[in-house]
Tab-separated table of C-alpha atoms in Angstrom:
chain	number	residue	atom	x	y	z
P	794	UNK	CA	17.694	160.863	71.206
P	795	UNK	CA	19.631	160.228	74.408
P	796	UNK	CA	17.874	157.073	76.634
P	797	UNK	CA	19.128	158.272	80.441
P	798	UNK	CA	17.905	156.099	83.314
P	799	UNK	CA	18.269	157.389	86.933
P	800	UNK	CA	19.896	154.631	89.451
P	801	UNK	CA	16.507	154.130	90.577
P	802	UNK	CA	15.038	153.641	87.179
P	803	UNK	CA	17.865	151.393	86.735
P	804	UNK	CA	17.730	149.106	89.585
P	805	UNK	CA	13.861	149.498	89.232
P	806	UNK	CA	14.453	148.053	85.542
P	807	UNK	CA	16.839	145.505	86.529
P	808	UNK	CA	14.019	144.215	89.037
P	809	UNK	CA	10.486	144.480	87.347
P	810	UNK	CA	12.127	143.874	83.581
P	811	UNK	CA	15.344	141.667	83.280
P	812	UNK	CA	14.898	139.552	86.486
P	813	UNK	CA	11.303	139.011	86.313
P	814	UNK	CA	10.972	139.418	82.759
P	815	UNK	CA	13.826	136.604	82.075
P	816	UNK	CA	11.535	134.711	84.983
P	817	UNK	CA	8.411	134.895	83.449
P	818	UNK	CA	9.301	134.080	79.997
P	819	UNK	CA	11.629	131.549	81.204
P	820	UNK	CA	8.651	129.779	82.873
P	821	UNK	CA	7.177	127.814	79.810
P	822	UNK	CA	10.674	126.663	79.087
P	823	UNK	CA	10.721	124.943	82.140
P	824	UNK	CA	7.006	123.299	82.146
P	825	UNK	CA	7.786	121.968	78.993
P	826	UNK	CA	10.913	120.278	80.289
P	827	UNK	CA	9.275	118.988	83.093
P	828	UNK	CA	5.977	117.650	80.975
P	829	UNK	CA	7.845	116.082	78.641
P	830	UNK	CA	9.929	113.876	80.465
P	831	UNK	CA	7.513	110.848	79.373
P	832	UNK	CA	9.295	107.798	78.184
P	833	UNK	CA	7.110	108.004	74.961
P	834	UNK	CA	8.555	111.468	74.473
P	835	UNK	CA	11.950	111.043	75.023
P	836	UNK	CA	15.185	108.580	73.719
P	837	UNK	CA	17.950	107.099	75.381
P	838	UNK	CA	20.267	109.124	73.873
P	839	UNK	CA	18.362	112.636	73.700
P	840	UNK	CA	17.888	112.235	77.423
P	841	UNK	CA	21.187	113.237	78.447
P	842	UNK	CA	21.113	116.418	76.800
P	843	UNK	CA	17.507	116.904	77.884
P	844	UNK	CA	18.160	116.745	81.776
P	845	UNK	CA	21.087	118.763	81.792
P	846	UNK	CA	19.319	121.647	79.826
P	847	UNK	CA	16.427	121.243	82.580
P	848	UNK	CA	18.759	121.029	85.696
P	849	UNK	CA	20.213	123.922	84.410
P	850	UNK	CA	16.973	125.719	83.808
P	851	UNK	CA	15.472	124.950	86.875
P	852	UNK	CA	18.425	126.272	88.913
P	853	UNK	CA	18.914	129.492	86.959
P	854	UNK	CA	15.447	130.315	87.273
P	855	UNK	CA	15.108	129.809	90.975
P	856	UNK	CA	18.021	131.314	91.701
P	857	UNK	CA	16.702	134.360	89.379
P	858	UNK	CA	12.943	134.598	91.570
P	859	UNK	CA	15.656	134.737	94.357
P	860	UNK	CA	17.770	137.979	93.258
P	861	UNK	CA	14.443	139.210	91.609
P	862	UNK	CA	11.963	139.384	94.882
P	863	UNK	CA	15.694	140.515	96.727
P	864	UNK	CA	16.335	143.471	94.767
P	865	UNK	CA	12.617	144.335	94.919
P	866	UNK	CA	12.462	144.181	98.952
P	867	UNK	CA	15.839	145.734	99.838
P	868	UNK	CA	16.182	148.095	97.217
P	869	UNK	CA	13.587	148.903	95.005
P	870	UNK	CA	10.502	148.858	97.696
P	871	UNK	CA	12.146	151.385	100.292
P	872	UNK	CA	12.269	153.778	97.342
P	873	UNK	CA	8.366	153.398	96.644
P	874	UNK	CA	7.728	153.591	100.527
P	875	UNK	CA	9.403	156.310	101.579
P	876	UNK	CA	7.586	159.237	102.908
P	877	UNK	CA	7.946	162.658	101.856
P	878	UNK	CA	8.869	165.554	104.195
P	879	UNK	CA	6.341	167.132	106.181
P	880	UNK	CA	4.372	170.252	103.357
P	881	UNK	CA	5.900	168.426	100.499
P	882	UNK	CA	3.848	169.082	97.411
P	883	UNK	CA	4.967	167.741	94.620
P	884	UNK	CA	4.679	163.816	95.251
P	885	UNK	CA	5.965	162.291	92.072
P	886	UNK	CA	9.353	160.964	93.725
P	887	UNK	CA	7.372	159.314	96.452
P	888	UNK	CA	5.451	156.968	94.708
P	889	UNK	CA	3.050	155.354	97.577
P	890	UNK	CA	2.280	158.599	99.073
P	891	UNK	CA	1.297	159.746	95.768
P	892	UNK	CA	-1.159	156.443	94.922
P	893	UNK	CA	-2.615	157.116	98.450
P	894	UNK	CA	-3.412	160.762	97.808
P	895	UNK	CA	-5.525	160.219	95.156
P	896	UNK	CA	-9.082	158.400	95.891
P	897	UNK	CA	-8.590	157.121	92.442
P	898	UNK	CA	-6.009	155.351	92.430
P	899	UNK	CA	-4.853	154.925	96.102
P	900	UNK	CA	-5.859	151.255	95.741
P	901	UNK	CA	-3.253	150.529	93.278
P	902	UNK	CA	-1.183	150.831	96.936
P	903	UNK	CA	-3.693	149.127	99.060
P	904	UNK	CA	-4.645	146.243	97.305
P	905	UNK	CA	-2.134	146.049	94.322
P	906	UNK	CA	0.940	146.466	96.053
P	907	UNK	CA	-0.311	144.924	99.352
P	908	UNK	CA	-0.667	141.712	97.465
P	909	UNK	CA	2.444	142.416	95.216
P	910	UNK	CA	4.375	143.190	98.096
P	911	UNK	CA	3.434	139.276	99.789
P	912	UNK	CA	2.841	136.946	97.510
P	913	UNK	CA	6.124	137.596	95.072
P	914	UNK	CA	8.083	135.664	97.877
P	915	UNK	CA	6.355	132.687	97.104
P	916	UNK	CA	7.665	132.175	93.694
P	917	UNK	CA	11.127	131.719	94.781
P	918	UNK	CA	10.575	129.444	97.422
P	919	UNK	CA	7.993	127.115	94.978
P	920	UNK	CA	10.610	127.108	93.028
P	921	UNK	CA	14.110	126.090	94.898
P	922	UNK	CA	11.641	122.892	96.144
P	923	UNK	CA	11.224	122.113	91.905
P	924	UNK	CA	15.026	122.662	91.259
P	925	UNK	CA	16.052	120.445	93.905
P	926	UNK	CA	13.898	117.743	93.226
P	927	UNK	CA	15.254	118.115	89.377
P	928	UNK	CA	18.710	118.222	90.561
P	929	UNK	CA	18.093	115.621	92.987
P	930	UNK	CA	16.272	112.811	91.006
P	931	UNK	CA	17.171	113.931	87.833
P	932	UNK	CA	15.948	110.898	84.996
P	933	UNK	CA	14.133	109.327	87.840
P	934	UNK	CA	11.148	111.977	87.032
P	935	UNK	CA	10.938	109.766	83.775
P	936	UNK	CA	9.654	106.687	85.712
P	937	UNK	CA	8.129	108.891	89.054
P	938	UNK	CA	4.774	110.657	87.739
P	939	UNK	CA	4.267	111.451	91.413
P	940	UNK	CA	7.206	113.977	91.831
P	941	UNK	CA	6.877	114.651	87.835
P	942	UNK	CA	3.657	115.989	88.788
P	943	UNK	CA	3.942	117.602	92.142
P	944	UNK	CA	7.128	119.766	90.459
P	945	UNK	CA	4.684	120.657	87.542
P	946	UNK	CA	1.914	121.958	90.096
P	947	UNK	CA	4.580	123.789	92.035
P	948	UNK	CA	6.351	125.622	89.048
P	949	UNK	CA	2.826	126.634	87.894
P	950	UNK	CA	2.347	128.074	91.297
P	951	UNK	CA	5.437	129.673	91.721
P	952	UNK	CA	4.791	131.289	88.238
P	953	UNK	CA	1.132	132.353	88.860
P	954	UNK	CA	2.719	133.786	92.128
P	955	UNK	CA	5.337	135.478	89.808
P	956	UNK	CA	2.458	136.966	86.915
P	957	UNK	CA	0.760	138.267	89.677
P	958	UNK	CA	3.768	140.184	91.499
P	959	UNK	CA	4.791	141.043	87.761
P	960	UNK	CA	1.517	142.124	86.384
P	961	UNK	CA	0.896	144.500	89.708
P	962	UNK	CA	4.045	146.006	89.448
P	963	UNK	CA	3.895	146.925	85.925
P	964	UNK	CA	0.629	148.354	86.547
P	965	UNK	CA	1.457	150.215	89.676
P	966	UNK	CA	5.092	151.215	87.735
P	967	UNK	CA	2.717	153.098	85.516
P	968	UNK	CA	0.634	154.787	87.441
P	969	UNK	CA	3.690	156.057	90.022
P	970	UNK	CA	6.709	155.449	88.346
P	971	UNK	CA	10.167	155.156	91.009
P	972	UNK	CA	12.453	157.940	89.308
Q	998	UNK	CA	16.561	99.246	74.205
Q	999	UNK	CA	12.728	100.062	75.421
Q	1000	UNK	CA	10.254	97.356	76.202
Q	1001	UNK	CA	7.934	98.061	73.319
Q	1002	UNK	CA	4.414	96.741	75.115
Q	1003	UNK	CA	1.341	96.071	73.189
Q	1004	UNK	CA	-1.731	97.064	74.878
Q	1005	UNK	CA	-5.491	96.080	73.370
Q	1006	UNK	CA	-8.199	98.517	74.220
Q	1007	UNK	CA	-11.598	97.805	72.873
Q	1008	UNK	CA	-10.154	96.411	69.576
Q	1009	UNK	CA	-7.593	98.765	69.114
Q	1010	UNK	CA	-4.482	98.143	69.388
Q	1011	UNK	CA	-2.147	100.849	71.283
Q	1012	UNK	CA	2.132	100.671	71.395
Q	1013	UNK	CA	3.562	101.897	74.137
Q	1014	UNK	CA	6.831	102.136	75.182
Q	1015	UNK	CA	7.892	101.223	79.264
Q	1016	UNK	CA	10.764	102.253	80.549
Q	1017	UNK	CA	11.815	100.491	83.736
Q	1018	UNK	CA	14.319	101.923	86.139
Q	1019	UNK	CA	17.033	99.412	84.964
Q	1020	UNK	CA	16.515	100.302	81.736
Q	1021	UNK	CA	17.105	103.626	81.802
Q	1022	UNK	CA	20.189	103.370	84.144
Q	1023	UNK	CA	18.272	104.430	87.337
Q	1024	UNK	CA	19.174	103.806	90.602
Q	1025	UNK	CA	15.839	105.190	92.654
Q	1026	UNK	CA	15.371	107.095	95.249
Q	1027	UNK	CA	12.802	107.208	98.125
Q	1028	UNK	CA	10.269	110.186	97.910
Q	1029	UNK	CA	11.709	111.567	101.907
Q	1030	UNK	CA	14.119	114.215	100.338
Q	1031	UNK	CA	11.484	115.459	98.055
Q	1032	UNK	CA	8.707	115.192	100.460
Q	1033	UNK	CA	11.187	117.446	102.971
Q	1034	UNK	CA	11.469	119.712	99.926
Q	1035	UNK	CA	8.218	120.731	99.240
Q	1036	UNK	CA	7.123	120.075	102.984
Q	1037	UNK	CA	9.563	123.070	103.927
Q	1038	UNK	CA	8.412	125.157	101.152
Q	1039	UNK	CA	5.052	124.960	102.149
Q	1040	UNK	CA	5.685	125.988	105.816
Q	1041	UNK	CA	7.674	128.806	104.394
Q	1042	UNK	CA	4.716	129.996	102.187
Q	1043	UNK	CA	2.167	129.542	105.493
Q	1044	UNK	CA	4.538	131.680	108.043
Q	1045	UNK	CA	4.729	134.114	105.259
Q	1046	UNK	CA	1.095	134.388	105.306
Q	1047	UNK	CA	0.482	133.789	109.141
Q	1048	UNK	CA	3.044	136.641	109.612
Q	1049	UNK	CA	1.577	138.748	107.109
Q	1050	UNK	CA	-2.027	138.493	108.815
Q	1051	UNK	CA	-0.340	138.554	112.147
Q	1052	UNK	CA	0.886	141.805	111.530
Q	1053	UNK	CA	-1.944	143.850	110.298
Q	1054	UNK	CA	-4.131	142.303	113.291
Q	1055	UNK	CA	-1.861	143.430	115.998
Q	1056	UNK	CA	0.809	146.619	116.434
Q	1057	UNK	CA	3.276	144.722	118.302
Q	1058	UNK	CA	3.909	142.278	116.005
Q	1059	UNK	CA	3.704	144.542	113.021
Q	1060	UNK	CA	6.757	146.698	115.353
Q	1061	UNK	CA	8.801	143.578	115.403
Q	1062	UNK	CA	8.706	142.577	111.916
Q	1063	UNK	CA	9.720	146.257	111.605
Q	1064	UNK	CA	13.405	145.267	111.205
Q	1065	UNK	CA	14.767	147.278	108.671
Q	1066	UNK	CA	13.262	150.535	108.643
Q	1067	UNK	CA	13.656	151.947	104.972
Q	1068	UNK	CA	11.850	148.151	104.365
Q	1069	UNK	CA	9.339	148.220	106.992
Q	1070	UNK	CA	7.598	145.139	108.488
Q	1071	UNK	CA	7.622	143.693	105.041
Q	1072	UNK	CA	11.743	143.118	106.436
Q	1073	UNK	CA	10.923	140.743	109.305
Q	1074	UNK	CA	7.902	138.915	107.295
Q	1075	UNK	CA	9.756	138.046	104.256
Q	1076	UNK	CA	13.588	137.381	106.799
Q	1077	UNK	CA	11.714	135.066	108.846
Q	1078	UNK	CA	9.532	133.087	106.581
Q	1079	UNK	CA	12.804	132.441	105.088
Q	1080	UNK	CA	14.805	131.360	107.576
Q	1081	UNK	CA	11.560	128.724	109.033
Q	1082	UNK	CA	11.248	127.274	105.546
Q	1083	UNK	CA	15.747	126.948	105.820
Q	1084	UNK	CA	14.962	125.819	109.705
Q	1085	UNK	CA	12.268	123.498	108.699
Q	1086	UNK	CA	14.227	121.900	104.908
Q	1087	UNK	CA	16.922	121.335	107.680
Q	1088	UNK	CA	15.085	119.590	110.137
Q	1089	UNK	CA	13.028	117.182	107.828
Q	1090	UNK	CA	15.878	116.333	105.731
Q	1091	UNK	CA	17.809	114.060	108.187
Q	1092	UNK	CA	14.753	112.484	108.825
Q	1093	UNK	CA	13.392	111.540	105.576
Q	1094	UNK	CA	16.213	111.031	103.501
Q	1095	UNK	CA	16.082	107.771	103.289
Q	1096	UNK	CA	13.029	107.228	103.781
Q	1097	UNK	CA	9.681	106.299	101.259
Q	1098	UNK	CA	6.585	108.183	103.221
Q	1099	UNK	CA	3.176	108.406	101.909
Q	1100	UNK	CA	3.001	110.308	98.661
Q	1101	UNK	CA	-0.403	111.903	98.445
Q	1102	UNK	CA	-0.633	112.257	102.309
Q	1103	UNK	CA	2.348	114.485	102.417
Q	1104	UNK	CA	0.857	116.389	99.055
Q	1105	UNK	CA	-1.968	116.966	101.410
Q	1106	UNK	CA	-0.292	118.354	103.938
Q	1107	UNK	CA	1.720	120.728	101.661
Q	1108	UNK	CA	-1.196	121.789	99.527
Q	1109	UNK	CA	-3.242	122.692	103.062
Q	1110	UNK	CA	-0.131	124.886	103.788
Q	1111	UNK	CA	0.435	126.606	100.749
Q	1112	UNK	CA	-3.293	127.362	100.512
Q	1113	UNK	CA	-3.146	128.966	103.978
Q	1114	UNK	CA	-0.027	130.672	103.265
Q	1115	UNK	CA	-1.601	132.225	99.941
Q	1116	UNK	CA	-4.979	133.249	101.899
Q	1117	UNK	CA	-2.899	134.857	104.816
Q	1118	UNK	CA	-0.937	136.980	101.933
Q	1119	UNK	CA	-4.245	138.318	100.210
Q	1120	UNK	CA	-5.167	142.087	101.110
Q	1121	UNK	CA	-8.769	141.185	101.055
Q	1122	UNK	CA	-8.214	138.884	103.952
Q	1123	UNK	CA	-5.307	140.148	106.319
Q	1124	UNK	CA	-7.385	143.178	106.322
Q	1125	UNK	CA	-10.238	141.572	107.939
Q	1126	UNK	CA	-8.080	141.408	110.851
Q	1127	UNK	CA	-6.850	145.294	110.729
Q	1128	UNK	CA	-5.987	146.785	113.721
């Protein structure tokens, strides 16, 4: 069995699965960095090791939401947008005219991918705020519930943000797949 | 070492361990940077939304976003609620970085902006305003 991907599928892949897939998953990695930086949870000497793994963490994963909603806008989206020429029948490489076409499913467009289309760009701007404040204060988190709290609230939000914009694309993927 | 504290609760007896700042090595920092941080990031997440709404409720605005055309207003929306949250992190960092402001005020503030932000990006509600 040969596995071909067009450039599209590709790029389309590299968006939706590696970027936002290595986002997503990457998420509870993060919360649990940031929840357990409790002084009854953590040593002296583990700590170290512990906040460089998290400032690491927190940067690569902001700076992934970055490329990810990037990619999606600039190259993936004007793919999925583009309108077919005038008598064109066959709709299957125009995949919002095709959702539209059908009463069925044109609100996979208007709803799913209006919302998709918004709300993904929050994730990466949640997020830069939680990897600065990581880089930033670094151990101090230990001692500052405040901020250890308002960067646990704002990675959850720039992950729902991120399931959302995931979860709608997947679904809209498969009902009109960019090929 | 830890300050091992010993704390009695209705009879029971708890351990806990405090860490102090000295303890642990750490020279603090006032809350201004982080408040500018998340401050910004909320008035990025609100333009997003204000622009979003602003562009389905009238044509002209929904031309100008239009800035790339293969992208379509979605372009200007996204390039410019960028660039305000940049304009904005640059602005309110010189001003609080050294400073210690009011915590939960400022969480206020942010949490009133990212909840507008959010709104203004749902389809149920920029639709309302549909030209």
């Amino acid at each position: 069995m040969i596995l071909e991907l067009t450039n599209r599928e590709t790029w389309a892949a590299l968006h939706g699965i590696i970027l936002g897939g290595v986002f997503l998953l990457a998420f509870a990695g993060g919360l649990a960095g940031l929840w357990s930086l409790r002084p009854e949870w953590v040593t002296v000497q583990g700590l170290q090791e512990r906040m460089n793994r998290l400032r690491l963490g927190v940067f690569s994963m902001a700076a992934v939401a970055w490329l990810t909603v990037i990619t999606g806008t600039w190259i993936v989206y004007p793919w999925y947008r583009a309108k077919p020429p005038e008598g064109t029948e066959d709709l299957t490489d125009f995949p919002r005219s095709l959702l539209l076409s059908n009463p069925d499913t044109d609100q996979w467009h208007k709803f799913g991918m209006e919302w998709k289309e918004h709300v993904a760009w929050v994730a990466p701007i949640l997020a830069t705020a939680v990897a600065f404040i990581v880089l930033y204060y670094g151990k101090q988190l230990i001692v500052d519930k405040n901020l250890r709290y308002a960067s646990i609230v704002l990675w959850i939000l720039a992950f729902s943000a991120a399931a959302v914009a995931g979860l709608l694309g997947a679904l809209i993927t498969k009902s009109a797949p960019i090929q | 070492m830890a300050n091992i504290r010993v704390v009695s609760e209705g009879g029971e007896t708890i351990d806990e361990i405090a860490w102090t700042a000295q303890e642990l090595d750490i020279h603090e920092r006032p809350n201004g940077p982080a408040v500018a941080a998340i401050i910004s990031a909320a008035i990025g997440v609100f333009v997003l939304g204000l622009l979003t709404t602003l562009s389905e409720a009238n044509t002209d605005v929904h031309d100008f976003l239009d800035i790339k055309n293969r992208v379509g207003p979605l372009s200007g929306k996204t390039t410019f609620s960028v660039i305000v949250y940049l304009v904005a992190w640059s602005a309110l960092v010189p001003v609080l970085w050294r400073r210690t402001v009011p915590f939960a005020s400022a969480m206020l503030v942010a949490a009133t902006l990212v909840a507008l932000g959010l709104v203004g990006t749902f389809p149920k509600f920029f639709e309302l305003f549909a030209d």
